[in-house]
Amino acid sequence: MDTNMVYGIIAVVVIAVLLIVGGIWMDRSRKKNIQQSQEAAKAKADERLAAERAAQKPTVPEPDEAKQSPAEQTPDALAPPAEAPVEEVETVEETGVVEEPVPPLEKPEGKKGRLQRLRERLSKSSNPFGKALFNILAKDHLSETDWEDVEDTLLLADVGAEASEQLVEQLRTDARVTGETDPTQLREALRGELLALVGTDVDRSLEAEKPGAKKPSVIIMVGVNGTGKTTTAGKLARLFVSEDKTVMLGAADTFRAAAADQLETWGAKVDVPVVRSDKEGADPASVAFEAAAKAKDDDVDVLIIDTAGRLQNKANLMDELGKIRRVTEKNLPVDEVLLVLDATTGQNGMAQAKVFAEAIGITGVVLTKLDGSAKGGIVISVQKELGVPVKLVGVGEGPDDLAPFDPESFVDGILG
């Protein structure tokens, strides 16, 4: 290869390299110019948008800024103000224990007011029992059929067969019924005979209220679920508190979840403590034992023990009630066993009463929902069958609607 050809090849290579390098340089210059142009255009667009916003939202200087001269104002001050951030409402509770306000203690009504309300409610009650008796006996001449109607009326009022027969015999020999037609005389005759059946000379006072009563005086509440037993225990505690006695409640109905909570609600309103188990379904006798021990240590005046009333397990329930009494008496003697009966259940209530009387021995009856209705005759039959008096009656849903049983108010309510 001659020298000229070599030089020619070298020249071509050098030219090619120069062209390549020149192309790369020109390409980079072109991209740089394009980027600068874009940035300049963007800056102009931002300035234009800022000017438009400033024109739409003129700035209002703050009081301190208004005092400054335009020359003193900083660029930040001249710029359109940013929207103020919305303050977030603090929703997180402060740490620590938040004490809830303690409701004020209630002052239960005393016996006098309770008895007055009992008389008023019984006297205002609409009682077909008394009216039916009065209408039959007001006839000029009473036939044998009329006397049978009298007896039927008494039976419908749940007076009971034996008591009804006794009352009819006494009325048939009363001159005010057979020889007089004066309504006043007739009413007095009926009133006298009913009072004799109800009993006016019976001691109906609670053991805890008698002079020289034991301290603590223990009361066990028994009865079928649904009769108002737990509610009655709470109301009875209020009655004792109204007499300035110290009271403690024992929640031995451990098979009904709401029973202990219900007692605590009653107790909290009048500052009465409640002894209860921490777990549902605990041994009722152990709760009664603990309540008796604590009542003895605290030297309270009255201990009221609420019990279960699942009559569908009759044998087990009666064994359980007997155990509660025996265990309680290891610490304190049981002075009172009160049977709670729903007055509207009539003779069904009587069957229940006999079962409880045989199992645990009762000293008195509390009748709930007694309003002088046609079923009010259960007062007579329950006393005659069980040989124990009705000591307390409930005539309403209010917390202080439990009152000592007053025979005269009851009979006057029956007769209207």
Coordinates of C-alpha atoms in Angstrom, one line a residue:
M1 CA 0.0 0.0 0.0
D2 CA 1.6 3.3 -0.9
T3 CA 2.0 6.2 1.4
N4 CA -0.7 8.4 -0.2
M5 CA -3.4 5.8 0.5
V6 CA -2.4 5.5 4.1
Y7 CA -2.7 9.2 4.6
G8 CA -6.0 9.2 2.9
I9 CA -7.4 6.5 5.3
I10 CA -6.1 8.4 8.3
A11 CA -7.7 11.6 7.0
V12 CA -11.0 9.9 6.6
V13 CA -10.9 8.4 10.1
V14 CA -10.0 11.8 11.6
I15 CA -12.8 13.5 9.8
A16 CA -15.3 10.9 10.9
V17 CA -14.2 11.2 14.6
L18 CA -14.5 15.0 14.4
L19 CA -18.0 14.7 12.9
I20 CA -19.1 12.3 15.7
V21 CA -17.7 14.5 18.4
G22 CA -19.3 17.6 16.8
G23 CA -22.7 15.9 16.6
I24 CA -22.6 14.9 20.3
W25 CA -21.7 18.4 21.4
M26 CA -24.4 20.0 19.2
D27 CA -27.0 17.6 20.7
R28 CA -26.1 18.4 24.2
S29 CA -26.2 22.1 23.5
R30 CA -29.6 21.7 21.9
K31 CA -31.0 19.8 25.0
K32 CA -29.6 22.4 27.3
N33 CA -31.2 25.2 25.3
I34 CA -34.5 23.4 25.4
Q35 CA -34.3 22.9 29.2
Q36 CA -33.5 26.5 29.8
S37 CA -36.4 27.6 27.6
Q38 CA -38.7 25.3 29.5
E39 CA -37.6 26.6 32.9
A40 CA -37.9 30.2 31.7
A41 CA -41.4 29.5 30.4
K42 CA -42.4 27.8 33.7
A43 CA -41.1 30.7 35.7
K44 CA -43.1 33.1 33.6
A45 CA -46.2 31.0 34.1
D46 CA -45.7 30.8 37.9
E47 CA -45.3 34.6 38.0
R48 CA -48.4 35.0 36.0
L49 CA -50.4 32.7 38.2
A50 CA -49.1 34.4 41.3
A51 CA -50.2 37.7 39.9
E52 CA -53.7 36.4 39.1
R53 CA -54.1 35.0 42.7
A54 CA -52.9 38.2 44.2
A55 CA -55.4 40.1 42.1
Q56 CA -58.3 37.7 43.2
K57 CA -57.4 37.6 46.9
P58 CA -56.0 41.0 48.1
T59 CA -54.0 40.7 51.2
V60 CA -55.4 42.3 54.5
P61 CA -52.5 43.2 56.7
E62 CA -52.6 42.3 60.3
P63 CA -52.7 45.1 62.8
D64 CA -49.0 45.0 63.5
E65 CA -48.2 44.8 59.8
A66 CA -50.4 47.8 59.0
K67 CA -48.2 49.9 61.1
Q68 CA -45.1 49.1 59.0
S69 CA -44.2 51.1 55.9
P70 CA -44.2 49.3 52.6
A71 CA -40.4 49.5 52.5
E72 CA -40.2 47.7 55.9
Q73 CA -42.5 44.9 54.9
T74 CA -40.7 41.7 54.1
P75 CA -41.4 39.7 50.9
D76 CA -43.3 37.2 53.1
A77 CA -45.6 39.9 54.3
L78 CA -46.3 41.1 50.8
A79 CA -47.0 37.6 49.5
P80 CA -50.6 36.3 49.5
P81 CA -51.4 34.8 52.9
A82 CA -51.7 31.1 53.1
E83 CA -55.0 29.7 54.4
A84 CA -55.0 29.2 58.1
P85 CA -54.8 25.6 59.2
V86 CA -58.0 24.2 60.7
E87 CA -57.4 23.4 64.4
E88 CA -58.0 19.7 65.1
V89 CA -60.3 19.0 68.0
E90 CA -58.5 17.0 70.7
T91 CA -60.4 13.7 71.0
V92 CA -57.9 11.8 73.1
E93 CA -59.0 11.7 76.7
E94 CA -56.5 12.8 79.3
T95 CA -54.6 10.1 81.0
G96 CA -55.5 9.1 84.5
V97 CA -58.6 7.9 86.3
V98 CA -61.7 10.1 85.5
E99 CA -63.9 10.2 88.6
E100 CA -67.6 10.1 87.9
P101 CA -69.8 12.3 90.0
V102 CA -71.3 10.4 92.9
P103 CA -75.1 10.7 93.0
P104 CA -76.5 12.1 96.3
L105 CA -77.9 9.5 98.7
E106 CA -81.7 9.2 98.8
K107 CA -83.7 9.6 102.0
P108 CA -86.4 6.8 102.1
E109 CA -89.9 7.6 103.3
G110 CA -90.9 6.6 106.8
K111 CA -93.7 4.3 107.9
K112 CA -96.3 7.0 108.4
G113 CA -96.1 8.2 104.8
R114 CA -96.0 4.6 103.5
L115 CA -99.2 3.7 105.4
Q116 CA -101.0 6.8 104.2
R117 CA -100.2 6.0 100.6
L118 CA -101.3 2.4 101.1
R119 CA -104.7 3.5 102.4
E120 CA -105.1 5.9 99.5
R121 CA -104.3 3.4 96.8
L122 CA -106.5 0.6 98.3
S123 CA -109.4 3.0 98.7
K124 CA -109.1 4.2 95.1
S125 CA -108.9 0.7 93.6
S126 CA -111.7 -0.6 91.6
N127 CA -112.6 -3.9 93.3
P128 CA -115.3 -6.2 91.8
F129 CA -115.0 -8.5 94.8
G130 CA -116.4 -6.1 97.3
K131 CA -119.0 -4.7 95.0
A132 CA -120.3 -8.2 94.1
L133 CA -120.6 -9.2 97.7
F134 CA -122.4 -6.0 98.6
N135 CA -124.9 -6.3 95.7
I136 CA -125.8 -9.8 96.7
L137 CA -126.2 -9.1 100.4
A138 CA -128.2 -5.9 99.8
K139 CA -131.2 -7.9 98.5
D140 CA -134.4 -7.9 100.7
H141 CA -134.6 -11.6 101.0
L142 CA -131.6 -13.9 100.5
S143 CA -132.4 -17.2 98.9
E144 CA -130.2 -20.3 99.1
T145 CA -129.0 -19.5 95.6
D146 CA -127.9 -16.0 96.8
W147 CA -125.8 -17.5 99.6
E148 CA -124.2 -19.9 97.1
D149 CA -123.4 -16.8 94.9
V150 CA -121.8 -15.2 98.0
E151 CA -119.6 -18.3 98.5
D152 CA -118.7 -18.4 94.8
T153 CA -117.7 -14.7 94.9
L154 CA -115.4 -15.4 97.8
L155 CA -113.8 -18.4 96.1
L156 CA -113.1 -16.3 92.9
A157 CA -111.4 -13.8 95.1
D158 CA -109.0 -16.5 96.4
V159 CA -110.3 -16.4 99.9
G160 CA -110.1 -20.2 100.0
A161 CA -112.7 -22.9 100.4
E162 CA -112.5 -23.2 104.2
A163 CA -112.4 -19.5 104.9
S164 CA -115.3 -18.9 102.4
E165 CA -117.5 -21.4 104.1
Q166 CA -116.7 -19.9 107.5
L167 CA -117.4 -16.4 106.3
V168 CA -120.8 -17.4 104.8
E169 CA -121.9 -19.1 108.0
Q170 CA -121.0 -16.0 110.1
L171 CA -122.9 -13.7 107.7
R172 CA -126.0 -15.9 107.7
T173 CA -126.3 -15.5 111.5
D174 CA -125.5 -11.8 111.5
A175 CA -128.7 -9.8 112.2
R176 CA -127.3 -6.9 110.3
V177 CA -127.4 -9.0 107.1
T178 CA -130.5 -11.0 107.6
G179 CA -132.7 -8.5 109.3
E180 CA -131.6 -5.1 108.0
T181 CA -131.6 -3.5 104.6
D182 CA -129.6 -0.4 105.6
P183 CA -126.5 -0.2 103.3
T184 CA -124.4 1.2 106.2
Q185 CA -125.3 -1.6 108.5
L186 CA -124.7 -4.2 105.8
R187 CA -121.2 -2.7 105.1
E188 CA -120.3 -2.7 108.7
A189 CA -121.4 -6.4 109.0
L190 CA -119.2 -7.3 106.0
R191 CA -116.3 -5.2 107.3
G192 CA -116.4 -6.8 110.8
E193 CA -116.5 -10.4 109.4
L194 CA -113.6 -9.8 107.0
L195 CA -111.5 -8.1 109.7
A196 CA -112.1 -11.1 111.9
L197 CA -110.8 -13.4 109.1
V198 CA -107.8 -11.2 108.3
G199 CA -106.9 -10.8 112.0
T200 CA -106.6 -7.5 113.8
D201 CA -104.8 -8.9 116.9
V202 CA -101.9 -10.6 115.1
D203 CA -98.4 -9.5 115.7
R204 CA -97.2 -8.4 112.3
S205 CA -94.0 -6.5 113.3
L206 CA -90.6 -7.7 112.0
E207 CA -88.2 -9.2 114.5
A208 CA -85.6 -6.5 113.8
E209 CA -88.1 -3.8 114.8
K210 CA -89.0 -5.3 118.2
P211 CA -87.5 -3.9 121.4
G212 CA -84.4 -5.8 122.4
A213 CA -84.0 -7.3 118.9
K214 CA -80.8 -9.2 118.3
K215 CA -78.0 -7.5 116.5
P216 CA -77.4 -8.2 113.7
S217 CA -80.9 -9.4 113.0
V218 CA -80.9 -11.8 110.0
I219 CA -83.7 -11.9 107.4
I220 CA -83.7 -14.5 104.6
M221 CA -85.9 -13.7 101.6
V222 CA -87.4 -16.7 99.8
G223 CA -89.9 -17.0 96.9
V224 CA -90.2 -18.0 93.3
N225 CA -88.4 -16.0 90.6
G226 CA -90.7 -13.4 89.2
T227 CA -92.6 -12.5 92.4
G228 CA -90.4 -9.4 93.0
K229 CA -88.2 -11.0 95.7
T230 CA -84.9 -9.2 94.9
T231 CA -86.8 -5.9 94.5
T232 CA -88.6 -6.5 97.8
A233 CA -85.2 -7.1 99.5
G234 CA -84.0 -3.7 98.2
K235 CA -87.2 -2.0 99.3
L236 CA -87.0 -3.6 102.7
A237 CA -83.5 -2.2 103.2
R238 CA -84.8 1.2 102.4
L239 CA -87.5 0.8 105.1
F240 CA -84.9 0.0 107.7
V241 CA -82.7 2.9 106.6
S242 CA -85.7 5.2 107.1
E243 CA -85.8 4.0 110.7
D244 CA -82.1 4.9 111.1
K245 CA -80.9 1.3 111.2
T246 CA -77.7 0.1 109.6
V247 CA -78.3 -2.5 106.9
M248 CA -76.3 -5.0 104.9
L249 CA -77.5 -7.1 101.9
G250 CA -76.3 -10.6 100.9
A251 CA -76.7 -11.6 97.2
A252 CA -77.1 -15.3 97.6
D253 CA -79.1 -15.6 94.3
T254 CA -76.0 -16.5 92.3
F255 CA -77.8 -18.3 89.5
R256 CA -79.4 -15.2 88.1
A257 CA -76.8 -12.8 86.7
A258 CA -78.7 -9.6 87.3
A259 CA -79.7 -10.3 90.9
A260 CA -76.5 -9.1 92.5
D261 CA -76.3 -6.1 90.3
Q262 CA -79.9 -5.3 91.1
L263 CA -79.2 -5.4 94.8
E264 CA -76.1 -3.2 94.4
T265 CA -78.2 -0.6 92.6
W266 CA -80.8 -0.6 95.4
G267 CA -78.0 -0.5 98.1
A268 CA -76.0 2.3 96.4
K269 CA -79.0 4.7 96.6
V270 CA -79.1 4.5 100.4
D271 CA -75.5 3.6 101.2
V272 CA -76.2 0.0 102.0
P273 CA -73.2 -2.4 101.3
V274 CA -73.8 -5.7 99.4
V275 CA -71.8 -8.9 99.9
R276 CA -71.7 -10.8 96.6
S277 CA -69.6 -13.4 94.7
D278 CA -67.1 -12.4 92.0
K279 CA -68.2 -15.2 89.7
E280 CA -71.6 -16.2 88.4
G281 CA -73.0 -19.6 89.6
A282 CA -71.0 -19.6 92.9
D283 CA -72.2 -21.6 95.9
P284 CA -75.1 -19.5 97.4
A285 CA -74.4 -20.9 100.9
S286 CA -70.8 -19.6 100.8
V287 CA -72.1 -16.1 100.0
A288 CA -74.6 -16.3 102.8
F289 CA -71.8 -17.4 105.2
E290 CA -69.6 -14.6 104.1
A291 CA -72.4 -12.0 104.5
A292 CA -73.2 -13.3 108.0
A293 CA -69.5 -13.1 109.0
K294 CA -69.1 -9.5 107.6
A295 CA -72.4 -8.3 109.2
K296 CA -71.2 -9.7 112.5
D297 CA -67.8 -8.0 112.2
D298 CA -69.3 -4.7 111.1
D299 CA -72.0 -4.9 113.8
V300 CA -74.9 -3.8 111.6
D301 CA -78.5 -3.8 112.8
V302 CA -80.0 -5.9 110.0
L303 CA -78.7 -8.4 107.4
I304 CA -81.0 -9.2 104.5
I305 CA -80.1 -12.3 102.4
D306 CA -81.6 -12.7 98.9
T307 CA -81.9 -16.3 97.6
A308 CA -82.7 -18.0 94.3
G309 CA -86.2 -19.2 93.4
R310 CA -86.0 -21.7 90.6
L311 CA -89.0 -23.8 91.4
Q312 CA -88.6 -26.0 88.3
N313 CA -85.8 -27.7 90.3
K314 CA -88.0 -27.9 93.4
A315 CA -86.1 -30.6 95.3
N316 CA -82.7 -29.0 94.7
L317 CA -83.9 -25.5 95.5
M318 CA -85.4 -26.6 98.9
D319 CA -82.1 -28.4 99.8
E320 CA -80.2 -25.3 98.8
L321 CA -82.4 -23.0 101.0
G322 CA -82.0 -25.3 103.9
K323 CA -78.2 -25.3 103.5
I324 CA -78.2 -21.5 103.3
R325 CA -80.0 -21.3 106.6
R326 CA -77.8 -23.8 108.3
V327 CA -74.6 -22.2 107.1
T328 CA -75.8 -18.7 108.1
E329 CA -76.6 -19.9 111.6
K330 CA -73.0 -20.9 112.1
N331 CA -72.3 -17.2 112.4
L332 CA -75.6 -15.6 113.3
P333 CA -79.1 -16.9 114.2
V334 CA -81.8 -16.5 111.6
D335 CA -84.6 -14.3 113.1
E336 CA -86.9 -14.0 110.1
V337 CA -87.7 -15.9 106.9
L338 CA -90.0 -13.9 104.7
L339 CA -91.9 -15.5 101.8
V340 CA -92.5 -13.1 98.9
L341 CA -95.7 -13.9 97.0
D342 CA -97.3 -12.2 94.0
A343 CA -100.9 -11.4 95.1
T344 CA -102.2 -11.7 91.6
T345 CA -101.2 -15.4 91.3
G346 CA -104.0 -16.5 93.6
Q347 CA -104.2 -20.2 94.5
N348 CA -101.0 -20.9 92.5
G349 CA -99.2 -18.7 95.0
M350 CA -100.7 -20.7 97.8
A351 CA -99.2 -23.9 96.4
Q352 CA -95.8 -22.2 96.2
A353 CA -96.2 -21.0 99.8
K354 CA -96.7 -24.5 101.1
V355 CA -93.6 -25.8 99.4
F356 CA -91.4 -23.1 100.9
A357 CA -93.0 -23.4 104.3
E358 CA -92.2 -27.1 104.5
A359 CA -88.6 -26.7 103.3
I360 CA -87.2 -23.8 105.3
G361 CA -89.9 -22.6 107.7
I362 CA -91.3 -19.1 107.2
T363 CA -92.2 -16.5 109.8
G364 CA -94.1 -14.1 107.6
V365 CA -95.4 -13.3 104.1
V366 CA -94.7 -10.3 101.9
L367 CA -97.5 -9.8 99.3
T368 CA -96.4 -7.8 96.2
K369 CA -98.8 -6.2 93.6
L370 CA -101.5 -5.9 96.1
D371 CA -104.0 -3.3 95.0
G372 CA -107.3 -4.4 96.4
S373 CA -108.0 -6.4 93.2
A374 CA -110.2 -9.5 92.9
K375 CA -107.3 -11.7 93.9
G376 CA -106.7 -9.9 97.2
G377 CA -108.5 -12.7 99.1
I378 CA -105.2 -14.6 99.2
V379 CA -104.3 -12.6 102.3
I380 CA -107.0 -14.5 104.2
S381 CA -106.2 -17.9 102.7
V382 CA -102.4 -17.7 103.0
Q383 CA -102.6 -16.8 106.7
K384 CA -105.1 -19.6 107.4
E385 CA -103.2 -22.3 105.5
L386 CA -99.7 -21.4 106.7
G387 CA -100.4 -20.0 110.2
V388 CA -98.1 -17.0 109.7
P389 CA -99.2 -13.4 109.2
V390 CA -98.9 -11.2 106.2
K391 CA -96.3 -8.6 107.5
L392 CA -95.6 -6.4 104.5
V393 CA -97.4 -5.5 101.2
G394 CA -96.3 -3.8 98.0
V395 CA -98.8 -1.6 96.3
G396 CA -96.8 0.0 93.5
E397 CA -93.5 0.2 91.6
G398 CA -92.0 3.1 93.6
P399 CA -88.9 2.5 95.8
D400 CA -90.9 3.3 98.9
D401 CA -94.1 1.5 98.0
L402 CA -93.4 -1.4 100.5
A403 CA -95.5 -0.8 103.7
P404 CA -96.5 -2.8 106.8
F405 CA -99.7 -4.6 106.3
D406 CA -102.7 -2.8 107.8
P407 CA -105.8 -5.1 108.0
E408 CA -108.3 -2.2 108.3
S409 CA -106.9 -0.4 105.2
F410 CA -106.9 -3.8 103.3
V411 CA -110.6 -4.6 104.2
D412 CA -111.7 -1.0 103.4
G413 CA -110.0 -1.4 100.0
I414 CA -111.8 -4.6 99.3
L415 CA -115.2 -3.0 100.2
G416 CA -114.4 0.1 98.2

